mmCIF file of C-alpha atoms in Angstrom:
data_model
loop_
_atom_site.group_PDB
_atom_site.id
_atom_site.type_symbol
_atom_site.label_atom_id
_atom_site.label_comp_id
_atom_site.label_asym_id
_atom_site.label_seq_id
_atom_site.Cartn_x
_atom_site.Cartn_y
_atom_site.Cartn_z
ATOM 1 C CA UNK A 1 21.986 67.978 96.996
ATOM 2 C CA UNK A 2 22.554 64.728 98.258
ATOM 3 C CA UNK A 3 25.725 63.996 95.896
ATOM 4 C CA UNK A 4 28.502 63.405 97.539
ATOM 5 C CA UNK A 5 31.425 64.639 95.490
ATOM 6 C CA UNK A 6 35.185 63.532 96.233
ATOM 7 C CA UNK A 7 37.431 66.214 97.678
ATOM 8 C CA UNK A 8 40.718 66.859 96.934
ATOM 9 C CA UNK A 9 41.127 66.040 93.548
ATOM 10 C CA UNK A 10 43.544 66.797 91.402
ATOM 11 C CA UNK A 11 40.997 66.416 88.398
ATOM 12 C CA UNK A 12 37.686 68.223 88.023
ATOM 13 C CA UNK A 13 36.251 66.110 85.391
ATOM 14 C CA UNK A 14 37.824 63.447 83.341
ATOM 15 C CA UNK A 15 36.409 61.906 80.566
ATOM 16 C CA UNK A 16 37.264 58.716 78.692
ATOM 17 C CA UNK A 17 37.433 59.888 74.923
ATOM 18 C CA UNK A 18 38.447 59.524 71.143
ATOM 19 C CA UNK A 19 39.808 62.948 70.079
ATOM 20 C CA UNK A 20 40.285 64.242 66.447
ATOM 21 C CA UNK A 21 39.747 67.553 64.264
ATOM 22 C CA UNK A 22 36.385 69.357 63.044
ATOM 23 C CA UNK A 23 36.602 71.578 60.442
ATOM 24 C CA UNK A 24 33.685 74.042 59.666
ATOM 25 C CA UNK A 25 33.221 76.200 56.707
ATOM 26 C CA UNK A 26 33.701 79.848 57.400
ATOM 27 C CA UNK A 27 30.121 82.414 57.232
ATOM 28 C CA UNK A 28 28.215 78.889 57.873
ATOM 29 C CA UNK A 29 28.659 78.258 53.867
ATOM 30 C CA UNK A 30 27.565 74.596 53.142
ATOM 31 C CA UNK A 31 30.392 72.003 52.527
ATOM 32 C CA UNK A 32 29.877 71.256 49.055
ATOM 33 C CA UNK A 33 30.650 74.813 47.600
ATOM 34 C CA UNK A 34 33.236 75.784 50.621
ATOM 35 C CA UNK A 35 37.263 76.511 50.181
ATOM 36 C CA UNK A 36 37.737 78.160 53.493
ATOM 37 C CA UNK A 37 37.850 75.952 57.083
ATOM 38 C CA UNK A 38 38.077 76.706 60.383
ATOM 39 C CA UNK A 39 39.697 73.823 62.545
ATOM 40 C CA UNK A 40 39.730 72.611 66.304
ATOM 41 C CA UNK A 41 40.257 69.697 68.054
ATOM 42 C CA UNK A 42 36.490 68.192 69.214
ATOM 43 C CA UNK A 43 34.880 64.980 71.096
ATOM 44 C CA UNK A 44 31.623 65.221 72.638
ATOM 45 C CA UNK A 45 33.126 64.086 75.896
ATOM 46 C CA UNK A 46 36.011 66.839 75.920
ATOM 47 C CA UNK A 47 33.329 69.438 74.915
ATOM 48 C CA UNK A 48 31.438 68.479 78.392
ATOM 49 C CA UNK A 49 35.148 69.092 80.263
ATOM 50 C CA UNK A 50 35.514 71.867 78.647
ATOM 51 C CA UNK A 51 33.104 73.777 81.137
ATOM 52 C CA UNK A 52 35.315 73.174 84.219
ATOM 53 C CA UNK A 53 38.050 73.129 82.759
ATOM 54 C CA UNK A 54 37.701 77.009 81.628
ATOM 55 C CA UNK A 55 36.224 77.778 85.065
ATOM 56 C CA UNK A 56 39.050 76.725 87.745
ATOM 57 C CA UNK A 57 39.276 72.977 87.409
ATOM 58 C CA UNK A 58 41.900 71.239 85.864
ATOM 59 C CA UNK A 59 40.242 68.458 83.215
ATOM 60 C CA UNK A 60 41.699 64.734 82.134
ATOM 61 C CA UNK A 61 41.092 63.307 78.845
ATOM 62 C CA UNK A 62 41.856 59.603 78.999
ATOM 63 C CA UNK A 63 42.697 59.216 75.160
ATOM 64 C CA UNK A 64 44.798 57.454 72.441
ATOM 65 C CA UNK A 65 47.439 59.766 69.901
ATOM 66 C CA UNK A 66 49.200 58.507 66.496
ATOM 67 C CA UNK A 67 52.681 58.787 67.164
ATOM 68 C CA UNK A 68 54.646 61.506 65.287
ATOM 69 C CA UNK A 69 51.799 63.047 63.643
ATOM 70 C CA UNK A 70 50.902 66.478 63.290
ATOM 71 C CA UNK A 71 47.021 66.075 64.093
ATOM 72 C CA UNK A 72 48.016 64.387 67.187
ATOM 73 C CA UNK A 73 50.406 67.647 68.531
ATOM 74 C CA UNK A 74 47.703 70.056 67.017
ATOM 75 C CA UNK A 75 45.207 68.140 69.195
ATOM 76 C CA UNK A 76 47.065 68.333 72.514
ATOM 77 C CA UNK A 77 48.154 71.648 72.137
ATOM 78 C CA UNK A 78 44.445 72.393 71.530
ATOM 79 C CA UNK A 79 43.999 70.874 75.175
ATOM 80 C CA UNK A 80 46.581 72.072 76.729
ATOM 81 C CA UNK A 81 45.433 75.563 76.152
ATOM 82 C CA UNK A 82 41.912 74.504 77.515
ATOM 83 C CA UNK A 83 43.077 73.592 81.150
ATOM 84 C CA UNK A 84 42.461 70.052 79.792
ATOM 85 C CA UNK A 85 45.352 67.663 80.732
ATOM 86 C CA UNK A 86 45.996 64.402 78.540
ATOM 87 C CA UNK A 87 47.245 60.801 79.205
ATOM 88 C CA UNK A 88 47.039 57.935 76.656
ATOM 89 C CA UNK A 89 49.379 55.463 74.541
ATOM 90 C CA UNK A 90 50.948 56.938 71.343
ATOM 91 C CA UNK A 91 50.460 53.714 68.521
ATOM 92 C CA UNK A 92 52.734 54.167 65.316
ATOM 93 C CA UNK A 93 50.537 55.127 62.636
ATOM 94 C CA UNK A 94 51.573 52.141 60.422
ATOM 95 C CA UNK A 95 51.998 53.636 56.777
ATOM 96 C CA UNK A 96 49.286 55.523 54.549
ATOM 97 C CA UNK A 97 46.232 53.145 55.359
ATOM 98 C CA UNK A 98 46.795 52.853 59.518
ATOM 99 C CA UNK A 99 45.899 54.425 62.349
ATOM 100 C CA UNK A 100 44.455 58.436 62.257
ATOM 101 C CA UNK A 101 42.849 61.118 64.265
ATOM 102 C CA UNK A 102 38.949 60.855 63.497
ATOM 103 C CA UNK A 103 37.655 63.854 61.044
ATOM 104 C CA UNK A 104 34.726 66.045 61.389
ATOM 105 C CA UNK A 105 33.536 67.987 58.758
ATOM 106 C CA UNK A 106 30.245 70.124 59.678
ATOM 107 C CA UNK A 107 27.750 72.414 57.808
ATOM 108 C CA UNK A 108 26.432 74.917 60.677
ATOM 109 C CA UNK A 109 23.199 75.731 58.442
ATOM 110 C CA UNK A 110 21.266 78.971 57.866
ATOM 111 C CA UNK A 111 17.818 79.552 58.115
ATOM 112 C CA UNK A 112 15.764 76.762 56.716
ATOM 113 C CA UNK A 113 19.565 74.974 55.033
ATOM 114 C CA UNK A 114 19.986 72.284 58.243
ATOM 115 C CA UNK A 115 23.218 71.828 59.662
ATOM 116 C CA UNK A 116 24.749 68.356 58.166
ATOM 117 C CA UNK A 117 27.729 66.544 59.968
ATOM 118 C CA UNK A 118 30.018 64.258 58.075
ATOM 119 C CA UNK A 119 31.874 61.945 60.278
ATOM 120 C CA UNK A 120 34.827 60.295 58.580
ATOM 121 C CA UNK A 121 36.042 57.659 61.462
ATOM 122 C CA UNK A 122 37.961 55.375 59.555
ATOM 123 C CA UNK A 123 41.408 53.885 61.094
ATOM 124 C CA UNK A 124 40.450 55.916 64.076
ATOM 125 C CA UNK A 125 43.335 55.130 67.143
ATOM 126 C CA UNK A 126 40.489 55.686 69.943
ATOM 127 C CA UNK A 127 38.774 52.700 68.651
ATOM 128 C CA UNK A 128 41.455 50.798 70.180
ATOM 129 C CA UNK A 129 41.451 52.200 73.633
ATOM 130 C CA UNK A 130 42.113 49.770 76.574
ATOM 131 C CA UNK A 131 42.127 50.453 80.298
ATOM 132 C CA UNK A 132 45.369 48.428 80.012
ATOM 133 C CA UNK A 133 46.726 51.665 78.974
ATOM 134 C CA UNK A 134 46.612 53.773 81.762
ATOM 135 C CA UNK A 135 47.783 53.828 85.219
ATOM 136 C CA UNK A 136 44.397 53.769 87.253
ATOM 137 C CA UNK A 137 45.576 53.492 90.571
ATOM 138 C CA UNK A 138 47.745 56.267 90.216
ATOM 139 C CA UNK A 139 45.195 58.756 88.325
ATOM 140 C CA UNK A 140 41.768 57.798 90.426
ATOM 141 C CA UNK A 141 43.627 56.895 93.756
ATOM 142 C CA UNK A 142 46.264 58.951 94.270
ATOM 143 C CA UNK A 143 45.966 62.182 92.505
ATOM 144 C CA UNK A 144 41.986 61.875 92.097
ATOM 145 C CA UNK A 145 39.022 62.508 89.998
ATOM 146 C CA UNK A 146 36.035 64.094 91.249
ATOM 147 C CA UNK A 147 33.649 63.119 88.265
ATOM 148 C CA UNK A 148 34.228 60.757 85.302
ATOM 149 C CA UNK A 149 32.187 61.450 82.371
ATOM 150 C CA UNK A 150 31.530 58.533 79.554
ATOM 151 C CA UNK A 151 29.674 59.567 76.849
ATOM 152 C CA UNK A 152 27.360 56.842 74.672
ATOM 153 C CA UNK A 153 29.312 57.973 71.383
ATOM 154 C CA UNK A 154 32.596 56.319 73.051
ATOM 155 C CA UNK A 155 30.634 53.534 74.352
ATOM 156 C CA UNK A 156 29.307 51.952 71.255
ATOM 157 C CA UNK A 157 32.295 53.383 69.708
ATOM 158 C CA UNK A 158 33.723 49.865 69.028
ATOM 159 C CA UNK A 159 33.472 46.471 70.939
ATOM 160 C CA UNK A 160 37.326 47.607 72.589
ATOM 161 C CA UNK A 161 35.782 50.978 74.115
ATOM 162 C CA UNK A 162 32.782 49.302 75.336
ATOM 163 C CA UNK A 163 34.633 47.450 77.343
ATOM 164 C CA UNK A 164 37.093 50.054 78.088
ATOM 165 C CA UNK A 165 34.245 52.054 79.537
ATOM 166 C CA UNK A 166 32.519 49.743 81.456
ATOM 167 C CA UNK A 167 35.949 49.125 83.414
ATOM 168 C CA UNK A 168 36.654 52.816 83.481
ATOM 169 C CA UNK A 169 33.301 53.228 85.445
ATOM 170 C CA UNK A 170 34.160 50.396 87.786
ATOM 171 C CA UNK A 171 37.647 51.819 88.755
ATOM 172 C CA UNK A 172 35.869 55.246 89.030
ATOM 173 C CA UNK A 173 33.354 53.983 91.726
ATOM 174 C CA UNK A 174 35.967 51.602 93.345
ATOM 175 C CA UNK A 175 37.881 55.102 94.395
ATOM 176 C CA UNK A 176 34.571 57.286 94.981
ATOM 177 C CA UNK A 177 34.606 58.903 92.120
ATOM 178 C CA UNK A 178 31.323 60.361 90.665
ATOM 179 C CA UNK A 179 30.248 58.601 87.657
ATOM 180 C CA UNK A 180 28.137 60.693 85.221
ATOM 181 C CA UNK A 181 27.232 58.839 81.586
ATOM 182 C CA UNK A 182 25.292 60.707 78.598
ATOM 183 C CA UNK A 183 23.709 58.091 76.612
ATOM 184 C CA UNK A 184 23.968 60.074 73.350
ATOM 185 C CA UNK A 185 22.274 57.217 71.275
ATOM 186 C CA UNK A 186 23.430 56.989 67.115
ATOM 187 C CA UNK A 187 22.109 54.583 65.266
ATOM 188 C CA UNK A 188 25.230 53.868 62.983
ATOM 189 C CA UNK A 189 27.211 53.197 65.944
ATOM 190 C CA UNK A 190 24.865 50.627 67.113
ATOM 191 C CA UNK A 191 23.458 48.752 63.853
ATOM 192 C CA UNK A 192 24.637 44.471 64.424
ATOM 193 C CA UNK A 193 25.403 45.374 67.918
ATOM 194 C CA UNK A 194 21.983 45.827 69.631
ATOM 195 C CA UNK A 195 21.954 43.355 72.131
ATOM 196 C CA UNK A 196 25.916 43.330 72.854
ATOM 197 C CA UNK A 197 25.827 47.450 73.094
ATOM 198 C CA UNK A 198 22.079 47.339 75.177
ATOM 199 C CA UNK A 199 23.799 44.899 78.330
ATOM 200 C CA UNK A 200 26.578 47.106 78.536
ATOM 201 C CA UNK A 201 24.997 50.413 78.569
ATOM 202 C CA UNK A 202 22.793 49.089 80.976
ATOM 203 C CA UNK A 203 25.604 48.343 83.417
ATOM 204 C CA UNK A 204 27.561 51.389 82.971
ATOM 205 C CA UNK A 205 24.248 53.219 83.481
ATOM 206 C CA UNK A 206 23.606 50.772 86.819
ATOM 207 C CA UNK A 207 26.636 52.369 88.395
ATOM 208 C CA UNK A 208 25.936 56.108 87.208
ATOM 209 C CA UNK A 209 25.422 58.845 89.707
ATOM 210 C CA UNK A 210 24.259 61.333 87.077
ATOM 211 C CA UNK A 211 22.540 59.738 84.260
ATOM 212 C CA UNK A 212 21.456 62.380 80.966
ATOM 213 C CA UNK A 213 19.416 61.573 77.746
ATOM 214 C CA UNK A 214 17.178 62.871 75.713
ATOM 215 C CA UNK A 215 13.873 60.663 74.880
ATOM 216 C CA UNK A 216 15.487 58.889 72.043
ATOM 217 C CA UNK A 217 18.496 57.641 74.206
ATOM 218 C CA UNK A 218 16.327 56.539 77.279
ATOM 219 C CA UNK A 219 14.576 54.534 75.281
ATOM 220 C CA UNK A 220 16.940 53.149 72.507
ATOM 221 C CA UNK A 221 19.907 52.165 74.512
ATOM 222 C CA UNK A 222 18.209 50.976 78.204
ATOM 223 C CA UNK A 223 14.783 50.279 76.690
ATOM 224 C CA UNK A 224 12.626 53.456 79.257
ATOM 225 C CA UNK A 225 9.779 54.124 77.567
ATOM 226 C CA UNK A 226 9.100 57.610 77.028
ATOM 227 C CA UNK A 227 7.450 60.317 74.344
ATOM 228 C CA UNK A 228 8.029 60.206 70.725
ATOM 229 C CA UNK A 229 10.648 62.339 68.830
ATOM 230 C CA UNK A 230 9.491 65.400 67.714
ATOM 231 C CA UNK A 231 6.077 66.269 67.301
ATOM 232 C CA UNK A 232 4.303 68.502 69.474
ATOM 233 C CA UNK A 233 5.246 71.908 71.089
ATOM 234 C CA UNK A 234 7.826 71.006 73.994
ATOM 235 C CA UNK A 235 5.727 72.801 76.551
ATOM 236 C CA UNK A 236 2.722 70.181 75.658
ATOM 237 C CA UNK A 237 5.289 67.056 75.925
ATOM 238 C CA UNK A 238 7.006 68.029 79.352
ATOM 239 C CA UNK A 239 4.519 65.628 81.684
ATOM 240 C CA UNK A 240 5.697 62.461 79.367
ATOM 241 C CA UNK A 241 9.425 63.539 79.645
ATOM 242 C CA UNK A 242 8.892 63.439 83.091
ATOM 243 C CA UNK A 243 7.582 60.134 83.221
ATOM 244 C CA UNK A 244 10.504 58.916 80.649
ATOM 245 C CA UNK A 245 12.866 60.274 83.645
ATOM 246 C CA UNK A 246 10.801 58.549 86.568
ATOM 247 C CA UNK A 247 10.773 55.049 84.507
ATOM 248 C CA UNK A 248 14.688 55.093 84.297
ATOM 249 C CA UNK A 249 14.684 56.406 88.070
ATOM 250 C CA UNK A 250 12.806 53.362 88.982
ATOM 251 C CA UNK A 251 15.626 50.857 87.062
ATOM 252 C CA UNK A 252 18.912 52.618 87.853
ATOM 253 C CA UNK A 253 18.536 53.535 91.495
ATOM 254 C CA UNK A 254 22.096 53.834 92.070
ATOM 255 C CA UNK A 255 21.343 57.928 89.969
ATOM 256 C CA UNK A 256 20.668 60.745 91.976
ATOM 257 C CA UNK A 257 20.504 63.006 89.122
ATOM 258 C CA UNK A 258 18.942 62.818 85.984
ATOM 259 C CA UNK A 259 18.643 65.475 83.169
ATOM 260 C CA UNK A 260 17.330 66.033 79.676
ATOM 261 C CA UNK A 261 17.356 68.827 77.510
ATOM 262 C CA UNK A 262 14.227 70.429 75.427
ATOM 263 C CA UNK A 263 15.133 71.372 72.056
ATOM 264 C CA UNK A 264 12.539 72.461 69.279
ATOM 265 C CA UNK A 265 14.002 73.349 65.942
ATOM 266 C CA UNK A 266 12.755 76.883 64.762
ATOM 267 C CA UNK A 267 15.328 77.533 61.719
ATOM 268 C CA UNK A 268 19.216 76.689 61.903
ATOM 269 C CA UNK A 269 19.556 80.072 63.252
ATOM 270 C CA UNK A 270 17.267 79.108 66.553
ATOM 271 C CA UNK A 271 15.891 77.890 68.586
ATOM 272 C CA UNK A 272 13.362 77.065 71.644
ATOM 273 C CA UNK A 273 15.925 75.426 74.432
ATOM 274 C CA UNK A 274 14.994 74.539 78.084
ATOM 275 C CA UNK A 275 15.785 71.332 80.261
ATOM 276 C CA UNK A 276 14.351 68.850 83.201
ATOM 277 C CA UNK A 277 16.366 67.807 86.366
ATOM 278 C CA UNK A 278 15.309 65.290 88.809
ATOM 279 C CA UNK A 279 17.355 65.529 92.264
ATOM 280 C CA UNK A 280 16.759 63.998 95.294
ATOM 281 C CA UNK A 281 13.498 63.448 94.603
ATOM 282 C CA UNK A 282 12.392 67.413 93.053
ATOM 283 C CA UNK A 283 11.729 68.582 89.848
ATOM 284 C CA UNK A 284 13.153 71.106 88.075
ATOM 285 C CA UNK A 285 11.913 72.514 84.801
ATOM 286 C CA UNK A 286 13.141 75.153 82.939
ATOM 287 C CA UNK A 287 11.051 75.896 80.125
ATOM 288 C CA UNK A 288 11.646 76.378 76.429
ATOM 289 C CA UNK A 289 12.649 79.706 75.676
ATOM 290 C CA UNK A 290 14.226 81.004 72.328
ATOM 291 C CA UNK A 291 17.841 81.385 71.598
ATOM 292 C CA UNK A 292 19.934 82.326 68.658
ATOM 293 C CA UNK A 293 22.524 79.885 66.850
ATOM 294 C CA UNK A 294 25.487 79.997 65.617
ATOM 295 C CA UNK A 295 26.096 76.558 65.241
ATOM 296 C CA UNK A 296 24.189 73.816 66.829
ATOM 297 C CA UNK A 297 26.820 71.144 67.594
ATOM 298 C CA UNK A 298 28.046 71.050 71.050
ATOM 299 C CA UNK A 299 24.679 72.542 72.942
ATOM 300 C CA UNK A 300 24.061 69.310 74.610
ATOM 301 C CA UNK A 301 27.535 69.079 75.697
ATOM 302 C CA UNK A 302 28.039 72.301 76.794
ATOM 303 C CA UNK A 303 24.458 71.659 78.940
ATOM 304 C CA UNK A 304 26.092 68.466 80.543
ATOM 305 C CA UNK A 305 29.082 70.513 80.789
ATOM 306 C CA UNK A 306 27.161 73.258 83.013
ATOM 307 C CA UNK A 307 25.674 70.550 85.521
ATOM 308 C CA UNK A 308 28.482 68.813 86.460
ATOM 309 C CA UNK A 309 29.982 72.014 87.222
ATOM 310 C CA UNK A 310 27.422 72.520 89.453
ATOM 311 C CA UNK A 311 27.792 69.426 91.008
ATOM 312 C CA UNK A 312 31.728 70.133 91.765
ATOM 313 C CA UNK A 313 30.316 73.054 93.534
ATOM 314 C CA UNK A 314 27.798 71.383 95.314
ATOM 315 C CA UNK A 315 24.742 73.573 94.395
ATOM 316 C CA UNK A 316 21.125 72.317 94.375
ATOM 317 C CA UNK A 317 19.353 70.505 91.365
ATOM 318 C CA UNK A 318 17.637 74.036 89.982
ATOM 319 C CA UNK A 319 20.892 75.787 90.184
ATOM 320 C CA UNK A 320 23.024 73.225 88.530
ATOM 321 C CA UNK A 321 20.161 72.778 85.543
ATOM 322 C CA UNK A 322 20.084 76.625 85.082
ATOM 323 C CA UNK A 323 23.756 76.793 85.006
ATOM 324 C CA UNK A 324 23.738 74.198 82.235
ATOM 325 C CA UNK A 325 21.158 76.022 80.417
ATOM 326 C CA UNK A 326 23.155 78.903 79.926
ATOM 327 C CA UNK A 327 26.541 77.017 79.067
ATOM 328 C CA UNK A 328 24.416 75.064 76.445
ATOM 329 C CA UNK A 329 23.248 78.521 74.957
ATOM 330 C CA UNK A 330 26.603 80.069 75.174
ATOM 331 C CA UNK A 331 28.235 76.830 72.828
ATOM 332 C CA UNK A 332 25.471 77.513 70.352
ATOM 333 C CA UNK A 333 27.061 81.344 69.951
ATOM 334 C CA UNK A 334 30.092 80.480 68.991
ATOM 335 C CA UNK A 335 31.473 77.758 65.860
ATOM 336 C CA UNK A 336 33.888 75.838 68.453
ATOM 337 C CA UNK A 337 31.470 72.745 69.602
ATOM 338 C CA UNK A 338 32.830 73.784 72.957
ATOM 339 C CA UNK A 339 31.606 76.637 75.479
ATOM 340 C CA UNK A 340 34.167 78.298 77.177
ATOM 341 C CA UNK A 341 32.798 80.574 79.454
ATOM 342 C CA UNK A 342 34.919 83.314 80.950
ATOM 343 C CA UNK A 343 33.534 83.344 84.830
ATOM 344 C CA UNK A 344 30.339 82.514 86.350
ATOM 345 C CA UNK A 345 28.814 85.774 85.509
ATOM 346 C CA UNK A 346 28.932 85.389 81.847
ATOM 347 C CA UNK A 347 27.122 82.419 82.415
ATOM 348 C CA UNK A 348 24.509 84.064 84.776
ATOM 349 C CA UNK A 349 23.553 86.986 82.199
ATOM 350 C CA UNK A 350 23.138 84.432 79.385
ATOM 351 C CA UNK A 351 21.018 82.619 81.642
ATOM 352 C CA UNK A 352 19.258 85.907 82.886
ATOM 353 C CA UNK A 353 18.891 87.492 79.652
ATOM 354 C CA UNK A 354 21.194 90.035 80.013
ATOM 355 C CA UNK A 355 23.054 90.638 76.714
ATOM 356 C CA UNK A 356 24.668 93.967 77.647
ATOM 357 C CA UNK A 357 28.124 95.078 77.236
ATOM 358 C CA UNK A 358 30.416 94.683 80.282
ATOM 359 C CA UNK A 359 33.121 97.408 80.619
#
């Protein structure tokens, strides 16, 4: 695949990120009538590390803490034990009503009960996050980062991590490092900042080598017009995702991968799941097929997750999109929002079919 990928790095994948904690009823209960929580540190960019990170390559979060607090050691322990290394300024909290780690409190569903996702954000130390911070000589020049992954969510986080992204990508590329960005459009992120939030995800996207939506992020954040939302059977709507994918092609010609993934809601409990790659000029499809889930959140990250691994190890476009099929599936087995495969081969029988037991 014509993706030439940095060598020598001392970082896999790095991603620029607000962390906090996500707490999840236990037996997928629904918030409202729940006592019992399980808790992990979560981001949708660290999910996407995670995949590496588990398989061989060391990870970098680029991140913010709250000095002295307990959420902030929970959270880097929580990295620490998933190969993901940490660097960011530690801001005094500043009494009851100051800085925090973000909260995420998340129904998985069951059956025809949809998942629901509160998102309690307030205070939140990421939203402060300036390249000022870190020493980017030092972490993109000297030791090295193969791929840096900005996600949308940290983008239009707040009008400091726009801008802290947008120079994270330029440092990136100024050392040859990969630049991958998943729009991952929300509406509530962008509401009174259309046109401020649209010119810079258009620039960061401008200098992205791997570029990842589905339809509703093409076209809300760069304006590539594509299918509708929902609708018919994914199978029937694959030639107009395709087009979606050559539109953006055509505007951000710097890419030389783009991916979306196919997801048709069947209950909470599953669903149809496939994906489209464009490399080097090929398409690769990998049609909807039906898998079971756990819990939903973190599919799409664990999918990104999957083909930037394959990019590290320099497969070809089908490869790396199958690989990220299966890591998608696996995060939507388990209630961490993060896949953490054991080898290759775990990954491979998911992707194969191939739920036997392994002695």
């Amino acid at each position: 695949m014509n993706i030439n990928v940095k060598k020598d790095c001392k970082y896999g994948v790095a991603c620029v990120t607000s962390m906090g904690v996500r707490i999840t009823p236990v037996d997928r209960m629904p918030v409202q009538t729940s006592h019992n929580y399980y808790m992990q540190a979560t981001s949708a960019e660290s999910n996407v590390v995670n995949i590496s990170s588990s398989l061989g390559y060391e990870g970098l979060a680029l991140t913010k803490f709250v000095k002295d607090s307990a959420i902030s050691q929970f959270i880097k322990n929580e990295l620490r034990s998933r190969n993901i290394a940490y660097e960011g300024a530690e801001v005094e909290q500043g009494g009851p009503w100051g800085y925090r780690h973000q909260f995420n409190i998340a129904d998985s569903g069951y059956g025809m009960r949809g998942p629901r996702v509160l998102n309690d954000r307030a205070g939140e130390v990421g939203r402060t996050l300036s390249i000022d911070e870190f020493d980017t000589d030092r972490i993109f020049g000297k030791e090295g980062v193969a791929i840096l992954h900005i996600s949308g969510l940290i983008a239009a986080l707040s009008p400091e991590t726009s801008v802290f992204c947008l120079e994270a990508a330029k440092v990136a590329k100024k050392y040859g490092t990969l630049v991958s960005f998943d729009l991952n459009y929300r509406a509530s992120f962008w509401k009174g900042r259309e046109e401020e939030l649209r010119n810079t995800f258009t620039e960061i996207a401008s200098m992205a080598d791997i570029l990842i939506g589905n339809e509703e992020d093409f076209q809300l954040t760069l304006g590539v017009e594509g299918p509708e939302a929902g609708g018919k059977e994914l199978s029937s709507k694959i030639e107009a995702f395709k087009g979606m994918i050559t539109n953006a092609s055509k505007l951000f010609t710097n890419a030389k991968m783009f991916a979306t993934t196919l997801r048709q809601v069947i209950s909470a409990n599953a669903h149809n799941w496939g994906a489209i790659v464009l490399a080097d000029g090929q398409w690769y499809v990998e049609q909807p097929r039906e898998i079971p889930v756990l819990d939903r959140i973190g599919g799409g990250d664990g999918f990104t997750g999957g083909l930037l691994y394959g990019v590290l190890k320099g497969w070809d476009g089908e490869k790396c999109m199958q690989f990220g099929w299966a890591t998608g599936a696996l995060a939507a087995t388990v209630l961490n929002d993060y896949a953490s495969p054991a080898d290759e081969d775990q990954v491979w029988s998911i992707y194969a079919g191939n739920a036997r037991v392994k002695r």
